[in-house]
Each structure stands twice: as C-alpha cells, then as structure tokens.
Amino acid sequence: RVLAGDPLSPEAALAFASTCRSVRRAVAPVLAEARRWRARAGVLLKEAHSGAPSLRGGQSCDDLTSTQQLRLATGLVFGDAVVADASICATLAHLIGRRSLDGLEELRIERAADGRDWRPICSALRGGALPKLAFLDLGNNSLGDAFCAALADALSADPAAVLRCVSRLTLSANRIGCAGAARLAGPVAEGALPRLQFLALAWNQIGDAGAEAMAARGKLGTFRRLEGLYLHGNRALSTA
C-alpha cells in the first residue's frame, strides 16, 4: 500500500513492479487497487461542475488525462446531488486522505451531500490534508449536527494542521442546530482553523443556546480574529 502512494500517480509502484516477475506478482494487488482508484477519480472529475476543475495558471485541460487534471486542480465545484452518491463520496475522501488533492485552494459542494456521507471526508482531513485550501463552501446540504461533530473531532485531533489555511467556511442552510454549533465552537475557541476570517452559519436551526455557546467563546482562540460571523435566517434565534 505504501508503494501505491498517491493513487493518481502510482509511477513508483509501476517502476518497482517492472524489475522482475516475482516482484510484479507481489505488488499486483497494490497496482490493481491503484488502477481502481484512478478509474474512480475519472468518474469524480466528470461530475465536477462545468466539466473541468480550475487549474494552476489557467492551464488548459485539453491535453491532460482526468487524473492529471485532478492532481493539478486548484478548485473543484460539485452540486446537484452528486456527492450524495456514496461511491463518489468515498473516492473524494480517499483522494483527500492520500494527499492527491493537496493543490486545492477552493472546494465547493452544494446541494450534494449529507452528514452521514461526509464523515469519512472529515476523517481524511486529519494529518493536514488540503494544506492550501482557503475557501470551503458546503452550503445548501443536509449536513446536520452529525457533520459538525465529525468536523470538530478532526479539528480537535490536530488543530494546527487541519484546514489550517481556510479563511472562509460556509455551512449555511445545513439543518445545523444548537448542538452542532456548540460542538464546532469548541475547537475553534481552542485555536483550530487559525486563518479563519468568515464563518457562515446562516439559515440553519441554531437557537439562542447555540448562539450563546459561540458568544461565550467569542474572545477565545480563532473567534477573536473573525471578521464575519453570519447567523441570519436562523428562525429559532430570538433576534433572527
């Protein structure tokens, strides 16, 4: 498994396997797994909004394979129930965990996921994956409090590394309640998401208790550096 490394670029395993027949037999399962993930990565790319990701320096996608496009991508946008497909969600989580998408600066998934499917992706963030990601937009999904708990666990596990460059986090319209808001506030108050400037939790189900949990931590950790905290549209708030 170590030989396969980045499933989008298993050249090291391929080169090693070419040395002799016995080695080829030994690493065959690893190579087969790598090929399966590359095929699934191609399916993932086809589901990206507008048909192709944003590439570094505006590079053309015309002469690149789908896996090369993903490795070079700086932005990916998904929508309209795409990532609700468990296999696509699993592929995205696998590629994030294997550091295949570490060039991403922007990731938007709208109207496409639920909290149950996103837990593996939250787990994949541990260890500092997506180190360049600055904009994470997960608005208009049904993530719920379960997602907030999974994300909070990942942030608490390594607050200095997980999503360390994210400056804008959008979780609006996700059926997040007081428990989810309070859970997410914990690691943020302890310094997680160190570059966060804007946090959007609008149009959820957050009530006064959730707002008070965040307000109580308002002078702690990353909350001190926030330029914008958006809670409008939460009808359970007495001041919504």
PDB file of C-alpha atoms in Angstrom:
ATOM      1  CA  ARG A   1       0.000   0.000   0.000  1.00  0.00           C
ATOM      2  CA  VAL A   2       2.871   2.332   0.694  1.00  0.00           C
ATOM      3  CA  LEU A   3       4.183   1.686  -2.797  1.00  0.00           C
ATOM      4  CA  ALA A   4       0.977   2.902  -4.377  1.00  0.00           C
ATOM      5  CA  GLY A   5       1.216   6.253  -2.568  1.00  0.00           C
ATOM      6  CA  ASP A   6      -0.773   8.821  -4.458  1.00  0.00           C
ATOM      7  CA  PRO A   7      -3.442   6.786  -6.304  1.00  0.00           C
ATOM      8  CA  LEU A   8      -3.417   9.378  -9.078  1.00  0.00           C
ATOM      9  CA  SER A   9       0.295   8.851  -9.645  1.00  0.00           C
ATOM     10  CA  PRO A  10       1.467   5.293  -8.817  1.00  0.00           C
ATOM     11  CA  GLU A  11       4.535   5.572 -11.047  1.00  0.00           C
ATOM     12  CA  ALA A  12       6.864   4.428  -8.268  1.00  0.00           C
ATOM     13  CA  ALA A  13       4.942   1.205  -7.813  1.00  0.00           C
ATOM     14  CA  LEU A  14       4.808   0.637 -11.567  1.00  0.00           C
ATOM     15  CA  ALA A  15       8.558   1.151 -11.931  1.00  0.00           C
ATOM     16  CA  PHE A  16       9.298  -1.117  -8.981  1.00  0.00           C
ATOM     17  CA  ALA A  17       6.981  -3.810 -10.291  1.00  0.00           C
ATOM     18  CA  SER A  18       8.764  -3.872 -13.621  1.00  0.00           C
ATOM     19  CA  THR A  19      12.020  -5.117 -12.110  1.00  0.00           C
ATOM     20  CA  CYS A  20      11.197  -8.832 -12.018  1.00  0.00           C
ATOM     21  CA  ARG A  21       8.344 -11.313 -12.264  1.00  0.00           C
ATOM     22  CA  SER A  22       8.248 -12.194  -8.552  1.00  0.00           C
ATOM     23  CA  VAL A  23       8.034  -8.522  -7.617  1.00  0.00           C
ATOM     24  CA  ARG A  24       5.255  -7.992 -10.132  1.00  0.00           C
ATOM     25  CA  ARG A  25       3.258 -10.792  -8.507  1.00  0.00           C
ATOM     26  CA  ALA A  26       3.844  -9.356  -5.034  1.00  0.00           C
ATOM     27  CA  VAL A  27       2.696  -5.846  -5.879  1.00  0.00           C
ATOM     28  CA  ALA A  28      -0.071  -6.821  -8.300  1.00  0.00           C
ATOM     29  CA  PRO A  29      -2.850  -6.300  -5.714  1.00  0.00           C
ATOM     30  CA  VAL A  30      -1.483  -2.848  -4.896  1.00  0.00           C
ATOM     31  CA  LEU A  31      -1.365  -1.872  -8.550  1.00  0.00           C
ATOM     32  CA  ALA A  32      -4.858  -3.218  -9.132  1.00  0.00           C
ATOM     33  CA  GLU A  33      -6.134  -1.114  -6.255  1.00  0.00           C
ATOM     34  CA  ALA A  34      -4.360   1.953  -7.633  1.00  0.00           C
ATOM     35  CA  ARG A  35      -5.949   1.405 -11.041  1.00  0.00           C
ATOM     36  CA  ARG A  36      -9.393   1.108  -9.466  1.00  0.00           C
ATOM     37  CA  TRP A  37      -8.921   4.417  -7.650  1.00  0.00           C
ATOM     38  CA  ARG A  38      -7.687   6.096 -10.813  1.00  0.00           C
ATOM     39  CA  ALA A  39     -10.800   4.923 -12.626  1.00  0.00           C
ATOM     40  CA  ARG A  40     -13.000   6.211  -9.819  1.00  0.00           C
ATOM     41  CA  ALA A  41     -11.102   9.506  -9.869  1.00  0.00           C
ATOM     42  CA  GLY A  42     -12.025   9.840 -13.536  1.00  0.00           C
ATOM     43  CA  VAL A  43     -15.692   9.414 -12.648  1.00  0.00           C
ATOM     44  CA  LEU A  44     -15.325  12.019  -9.910  1.00  0.00           C
ATOM     45  CA  LEU A  45     -13.869  14.526 -12.346  1.00  0.00           C
ATOM     46  CA  LYS A  46     -16.741  14.018 -14.777  1.00  0.00           C
ATOM     47  CA  GLU A  47     -19.124  15.052 -12.003  1.00  0.00           C
ATOM     48  CA  ALA A  48     -17.242  18.311 -11.354  1.00  0.00           C
ATOM     49  CA  HIS A  49     -19.335  21.355 -12.160  1.00  0.00           C
ATOM     50  CA  SER A  50     -18.664  22.876 -15.608  1.00  0.00           C
ATOM     51  CA  GLY A  51     -16.896  19.679 -16.649  1.00  0.00           C
ATOM     52  CA  ALA A  52     -13.370  20.553 -15.507  1.00  0.00           C
ATOM     53  CA  PRO A  53     -11.559  21.874 -12.461  1.00  0.00           C
ATOM     54  CA  SER A  54      -9.701  25.152 -12.196  1.00  0.00           C
ATOM     55  CA  LEU A  55      -6.032  24.521 -12.921  1.00  0.00           C
ATOM     56  CA  ARG A  56      -2.881  26.308 -11.831  1.00  0.00           C
ATOM     57  CA  GLY A  57      -2.059  29.272 -14.003  1.00  0.00           C
ATOM     58  CA  GLY A  58      -5.144  28.743 -16.133  1.00  0.00           C
ATOM     59  CA  GLN A  59      -3.572  25.674 -17.716  1.00  0.00           C
ATOM     60  CA  SER A  60      -5.628  24.024 -20.434  1.00  0.00           C
ATOM     61  CA  CYS A  61      -7.246  20.674 -19.681  1.00  0.00           C
ATOM     62  CA  ASP A  62      -7.255  19.596 -23.338  1.00  0.00           C
ATOM     63  CA  ASP A  63      -4.010  17.607 -23.278  1.00  0.00           C
ATOM     64  CA  LEU A  64      -4.308  16.233 -19.759  1.00  0.00           C
ATOM     65  CA  THR A  65      -5.813  12.988 -18.520  1.00  0.00           C
ATOM     66  CA  SER A  66      -8.566  13.189 -15.928  1.00  0.00           C
ATOM     67  CA  THR A  67      -6.231  12.130 -13.133  1.00  0.00           C
ATOM     68  CA  GLN A  68      -3.645  14.705 -14.165  1.00  0.00           C
ATOM     69  CA  GLN A  69      -6.358  17.338 -14.097  1.00  0.00           C
ATOM     70  CA  LEU A  70      -7.279  16.392 -10.548  1.00  0.00           C
ATOM     71  CA  ARG A  71      -3.668  16.480  -9.369  1.00  0.00           C
ATOM     72  CA  LEU A  72      -3.217  19.966 -10.842  1.00  0.00           C
ATOM     73  CA  ALA A  73      -6.594  21.295  -9.767  1.00  0.00           C
ATOM     74  CA  THR A  74      -6.780  24.405  -7.596  1.00  0.00           C
ATOM     75  CA  GLY A  75     -10.574  24.427  -7.474  1.00  0.00           C
ATOM     76  CA  LEU A  76     -13.375  21.870  -7.611  1.00  0.00           C
ATOM     77  CA  VAL A  77     -17.113  22.525  -7.587  1.00  0.00           C
ATOM     78  CA  PHE A  78     -19.790  19.860  -7.186  1.00  0.00           C
ATOM     79  CA  GLY A  79     -23.528  20.223  -6.959  1.00  0.00           C
ATOM     80  CA  ASP A  80     -26.993  18.813  -7.510  1.00  0.00           C
ATOM     81  CA  ALA A  81     -26.855  15.587  -5.523  1.00  0.00           C
ATOM     82  CA  VAL A  82     -23.513  14.433  -6.931  1.00  0.00           C
ATOM     83  CA  VAL A  83     -21.687  13.607  -3.700  1.00  0.00           C
ATOM     84  CA  ALA A  84     -24.762  12.030  -2.187  1.00  0.00           C
ATOM     85  CA  ASP A  85     -23.569   9.040  -4.218  1.00  0.00           C
ATOM     86  CA  ALA A  86     -21.681   7.034  -1.601  1.00  0.00           C
ATOM     87  CA  SER A  87     -19.064   5.766  -4.069  1.00  0.00           C
ATOM     88  CA  ILE A  88     -18.170   9.283  -5.216  1.00  0.00           C
ATOM     89  CA  CYS A  89     -18.007  10.481  -1.631  1.00  0.00           C
ATOM     90  CA  ALA A  90     -15.703   7.574  -0.779  1.00  0.00           C
ATOM     91  CA  THR A  91     -13.476   8.439  -3.737  1.00  0.00           C
ATOM     92  CA  LEU A  92     -13.212  12.061  -2.651  1.00  0.00           C
ATOM     93  CA  ALA A  93     -12.390  11.015   0.916  1.00  0.00           C
ATOM     94  CA  HIS A  94      -9.753   8.548  -0.308  1.00  0.00           C
ATOM     95  CA  LEU A  95      -8.049  11.103  -2.548  1.00  0.00           C
ATOM     96  CA  ILE A  96      -8.033  13.705   0.212  1.00  0.00           C
ATOM     97  CA  GLY A  97      -6.583  11.240   2.705  1.00  0.00           C
ATOM     98  CA  ARG A  98      -3.877  10.114   0.253  1.00  0.00           C
ATOM     99  CA  ARG A  99      -2.930  13.769  -0.335  1.00  0.00           C
ATOM    100  CA  SER A 100      -3.826  13.561  -4.022  1.00  0.00           C
ATOM    101  CA  LEU A 101      -5.741  16.856  -3.926  1.00  0.00           C
ATOM    102  CA  ASP A 102      -3.318  18.924  -1.874  1.00  0.00           C
ATOM    103  CA  GLY A 103      -3.196  21.623  -4.564  1.00  0.00           C
ATOM    104  CA  LEU A 104      -6.820  22.605  -3.983  1.00  0.00           C
ATOM    105  CA  GLU A 105      -7.409  26.185  -2.887  1.00  0.00           C
ATOM    106  CA  GLU A 106     -11.184  26.122  -3.276  1.00  0.00           C
ATOM    107  CA  LEU A 107     -13.718  23.335  -2.757  1.00  0.00           C
ATOM    108  CA  ARG A 108     -17.440  23.876  -3.169  1.00  0.00           C
ATOM    109  CA  ILE A 109     -20.032  21.196  -2.663  1.00  0.00           C
ATOM    110  CA  GLU A 110     -23.577  22.494  -2.805  1.00  0.00           C
ATOM    111  CA  ARG A 111     -26.862  20.610  -2.694  1.00  0.00           C
ATOM    112  CA  ALA A 112     -24.891  17.424  -2.901  1.00  0.00           C
ATOM    113  CA  ALA A 113     -24.111  15.702   0.390  1.00  0.00           C
ATOM    114  CA  ASP A 114     -25.380  14.677   3.796  1.00  0.00           C
ATOM    115  CA  GLY A 115     -23.686  14.434   7.168  1.00  0.00           C
ATOM    116  CA  ARG A 116     -23.596  10.649   7.097  1.00  0.00           C
ATOM    117  CA  ASP A 117     -21.630  10.563   3.841  1.00  0.00           C
ATOM    118  CA  TRP A 118     -19.271  13.336   4.868  1.00  0.00           C
ATOM    119  CA  ARG A 119     -17.864  11.714   7.989  1.00  0.00           C
ATOM    120  CA  PRO A 120     -15.141   9.825   6.047  1.00  0.00           C
ATOM    121  CA  ILE A 121     -14.108  13.079   4.414  1.00  0.00           C
ATOM    122  CA  CYS A 122     -13.813  14.763   7.812  1.00  0.00           C
ATOM    123  CA  SER A 123     -11.639  11.884   8.994  1.00  0.00           C
ATOM    124  CA  ALA A 124      -9.480  12.190   5.874  1.00  0.00           C
ATOM    125  CA  LEU A 125      -8.647  15.776   6.800  1.00  0.00           C
ATOM    126  CA  ARG A 126      -6.651  14.638   9.805  1.00  0.00           C
ATOM    127  CA  GLY A 127      -2.932  14.895   9.327  1.00  0.00           C
ATOM    128  CA  GLY A 128      -3.011  18.136   7.375  1.00  0.00           C
ATOM    129  CA  ALA A 129      -4.619  17.182   4.065  1.00  0.00           C
ATOM    130  CA  LEU A 130      -5.665  20.028   1.759  1.00  0.00           C
ATOM    131  CA  PRO A 131      -2.969  22.330   3.179  1.00  0.00           C
ATOM    132  CA  LYS A 132      -3.624  25.107   0.633  1.00  0.00           C
ATOM    133  CA  LEU A 133      -7.411  25.145   0.867  1.00  0.00           C
ATOM    134  CA  ALA A 134      -8.623  28.691   1.557  1.00  0.00           C
ATOM    135  CA  PHE A 135     -12.317  28.562   0.601  1.00  0.00           C
ATOM    136  CA  LEU A 136     -14.584  25.721   1.727  1.00  0.00           C
ATOM    137  CA  ASP A 137     -18.230  26.120   0.780  1.00  0.00           C
ATOM    138  CA  LEU A 138     -20.604  23.358   1.893  1.00  0.00           C
ATOM    139  CA  GLY A 139     -23.797  25.398   1.784  1.00  0.00           C
ATOM    140  CA  ASN A 140     -27.267  24.080   0.964  1.00  0.00           C
ATOM    141  CA  ASN A 141     -26.709  20.497   2.012  1.00  0.00           C
ATOM    142  CA  SER A 142     -28.288  18.457   4.792  1.00  0.00           C
ATOM    143  CA  LEU A 143     -25.141  18.048   6.857  1.00  0.00           C
ATOM    144  CA  GLY A 144     -26.736  18.467  10.274  1.00  0.00           C
ATOM    145  CA  ASP A 145     -25.177  18.233  13.714  1.00  0.00           C
ATOM    146  CA  ALA A 146     -23.504  14.903  12.857  1.00  0.00           C
ATOM    147  CA  PHE A 147     -21.273  16.659  10.355  1.00  0.00           C
ATOM    148  CA  CYS A 148     -20.347  19.351  12.880  1.00  0.00           C
ATOM    149  CA  ALA A 149     -19.385  16.653  15.377  1.00  0.00           C
ATOM    150  CA  ALA A 150     -17.220  14.855  12.792  1.00  0.00           C
ATOM    151  CA  LEU A 151     -15.531  18.086  11.738  1.00  0.00           C
ATOM    152  CA  ALA A 152     -14.993  19.128  15.348  1.00  0.00           C
ATOM    153  CA  ASP A 153     -13.360  15.770  16.088  1.00  0.00           C
ATOM    154  CA  ALA A 154     -10.983  16.225  13.140  1.00  0.00           C
ATOM    155  CA  LEU A 155     -10.142  19.780  14.181  1.00  0.00           C
ATOM    156  CA  SER A 156      -9.558  18.773  17.795  1.00  0.00           C
ATOM    157  CA  ALA A 157      -7.271  15.927  16.761  1.00  0.00           C
ATOM    158  CA  ASP A 158      -4.772  18.337  15.190  1.00  0.00           C
ATOM    159  CA  PRO A 159      -5.951  21.965  15.439  1.00  0.00           C
ATOM    160  CA  ALA A 160      -2.751  23.408  13.989  1.00  0.00           C
ATOM    161  CA  ALA A 161      -2.853  21.263  10.831  1.00  0.00           C
ATOM    162  CA  VAL A 162      -6.461  20.516   9.860  1.00  0.00           C
ATOM    163  CA  LEU A 163      -7.707  23.070   7.322  1.00  0.00           C
ATOM    164  CA  ARG A 164      -5.028  25.431   8.528  1.00  0.00           C
ATOM    165  CA  CYS A 165      -5.329  27.831   5.570  1.00  0.00           C
ATOM    166  CA  VAL A 166      -9.124  28.058   5.366  1.00  0.00           C
ATOM    167  CA  SER A 167     -10.199  31.691   5.601  1.00  0.00           C
ATOM    168  CA  ARG A 168     -13.843  31.275   4.553  1.00  0.00           C
ATOM    169  CA  LEU A 169     -16.054  28.435   5.761  1.00  0.00           C
ATOM    170  CA  THR A 170     -19.662  28.314   4.599  1.00  0.00           C
ATOM    171  CA  LEU A 171     -22.046  25.933   6.353  1.00  0.00           C
ATOM    172  CA  SER A 172     -25.279  27.803   5.665  1.00  0.00           C
ATOM    173  CA  ALA A 173     -28.604  26.022   5.072  1.00  0.00           C
ATOM    174  CA  ASN A 174     -27.480  22.697   6.535  1.00  0.00           C
ATOM    175  CA  ARG A 175     -30.020  21.949   9.288  1.00  0.00           C
ATOM    176  CA  ILE A 176     -27.385  22.611  11.928  1.00  0.00           C
ATOM    177  CA  GLY A 177     -28.824  23.091  15.405  1.00  0.00           C
ATOM    178  CA  CYS A 178     -27.582  24.305  18.760  1.00  0.00           C
ATOM    179  CA  ALA A 179     -25.675  21.096  19.476  1.00  0.00           C
ATOM    180  CA  GLY A 180     -23.791  21.276  16.196  1.00  0.00           C
ATOM    181  CA  ALA A 181     -22.939  24.952  16.598  1.00  0.00           C
ATOM    182  CA  ALA A 182     -21.706  24.411  20.138  1.00  0.00           C
ATOM    183  CA  ARG A 183     -19.655  21.379  19.108  1.00  0.00           C
ATOM    184  CA  LEU A 184     -17.971  23.287  16.298  1.00  0.00           C
ATOM    185  CA  ALA A 185     -17.324  26.287  18.541  1.00  0.00           C
ATOM    186  CA  GLY A 186     -15.188  24.188  20.896  1.00  0.00           C
ATOM    187  CA  PRO A 187     -12.117  23.560  18.727  1.00  0.00           C
ATOM    188  CA  VAL A 188     -12.402  26.975  17.068  1.00  0.00           C
ATOM    189  CA  ALA A 189     -12.173  28.593  20.505  1.00  0.00           C
ATOM    190  CA  GLU A 190      -9.087  26.497  21.142  1.00  0.00           C
ATOM    191  CA  GLY A 191      -7.314  27.824  18.055  1.00  0.00           C
ATOM    192  CA  ALA A 192      -8.413  25.485  15.260  1.00  0.00           C
ATOM    193  CA  LEU A 193      -8.886  26.993  11.798  1.00  0.00           C
ATOM    194  CA  PRO A 194      -6.184  29.564  12.632  1.00  0.00           C
ATOM    195  CA  ARG A 195      -6.695  31.662   9.472  1.00  0.00           C
ATOM    196  CA  LEU A 196     -10.482  31.692   9.522  1.00  0.00           C
ATOM    197  CA  GLN A 197     -11.932  35.145   8.827  1.00  0.00           C
ATOM    198  CA  PHE A 198     -15.512  34.439   7.788  1.00  0.00           C
ATOM    199  CA  LEU A 199     -17.828  31.744   9.166  1.00  0.00           C
ATOM    200  CA  ALA A 200     -21.298  31.431   7.665  1.00  0.00           C
ATOM    201  CA  LEU A 201     -23.937  29.512   9.620  1.00  0.00           C
ATOM    202  CA  ALA A 202     -26.972  31.293   8.188  1.00  0.00           C
ATOM    203  CA  TRP A 203     -30.344  29.659   7.508  1.00  0.00           C
ATOM    204  CA  ASN A 204     -29.839  26.758   9.883  1.00  0.00           C
ATOM    205  CA  GLN A 205     -31.730  25.705  13.017  1.00  0.00           C
ATOM    206  CA  ILE A 206     -29.496  27.403  15.557  1.00  0.00           C
ATOM    207  CA  GLY A 207     -31.333  28.862  18.544  1.00  0.00           C
ATOM    208  CA  ASP A 208     -30.355  31.104  21.412  1.00  0.00           C
ATOM    209  CA  ALA A 209     -28.461  28.335  23.200  1.00  0.00           C
ATOM    210  CA  GLY A 210     -26.224  27.754  20.190  1.00  0.00           C
ATOM    211  CA  ALA A 211     -25.596  31.455  19.713  1.00  0.00           C
ATOM    212  CA  GLU A 212     -24.808  31.835  23.401  1.00  0.00           C
ATOM    213  CA  ALA A 213     -22.338  28.931  23.203  1.00  0.00           C
ATOM    214  CA  MET A 214     -20.476  30.749  20.453  1.00  0.00           C
ATOM    215  CA  ALA A 215     -20.749  34.113  22.177  1.00  0.00           C
ATOM    216  CA  ALA A 216     -19.273  32.648  25.348  1.00  0.00           C
ATOM    217  CA  ARG A 217     -16.196  31.712  23.331  1.00  0.00           C
ATOM    218  CA  GLY A 218     -16.138  34.910  21.318  1.00  0.00           C
ATOM    219  CA  LYS A 219     -12.917  36.175  22.867  1.00  0.00           C
ATOM    220  CA  LEU A 220     -11.103  32.860  22.655  1.00  0.00           C
ATOM    221  CA  GLY A 221      -8.910  31.265  20.008  1.00  0.00           C
ATOM    222  CA  THR A 222      -9.802  31.867  16.392  1.00  0.00           C
ATOM    223  CA  PHE A 223     -13.050  33.633  17.285  1.00  0.00           C
ATOM    224  CA  ARG A 224     -11.004  36.674  18.231  1.00  0.00           C
ATOM    225  CA  ARG A 225      -9.831  37.079  14.634  1.00  0.00           C
ATOM    226  CA  LEU A 226     -13.153  36.561  12.880  1.00  0.00           C
ATOM    227  CA  GLU A 227     -14.204  39.434  10.640  1.00  0.00           C
ATOM    228  CA  GLY A 228     -17.637  37.993   9.960  1.00  0.00           C
ATOM    229  CA  LEU A 229     -19.942  35.502  11.695  1.00  0.00           C
ATOM    230  CA  TYR A 230     -23.213  35.098   9.819  1.00  0.00           C
ATOM    231  CA  LEU A 231     -26.234  33.759  11.680  1.00  0.00           C
ATOM    232  CA  HIS A 232     -29.102  35.440   9.847  1.00  0.00           C
ATOM    233  CA  GLY A 233     -32.056  33.301   8.857  1.00  0.00           C
ATOM    234  CA  ASN A 234     -31.883  31.054  11.936  1.00  0.00           C
ATOM    235  CA  ARG A 235     -35.526  31.409  12.902  1.00  0.00           C
ATOM    236  CA  ALA A 236     -35.013  29.757  16.263  1.00  0.00           C
ATOM    237  CA  LEU A 237     -32.947  32.758  17.298  1.00  0.00           C
ATOM    238  CA  SER A 238     -34.888  35.351  19.231  1.00  0.00           C
ATOM    239  CA  THR A 239     -33.083  38.032  17.192  1.00  0.00           C
ATOM    240  CA  ALA A 240     -33.061  36.172  13.842  1.00  0.00           C
TER     241      ALA A 240
END
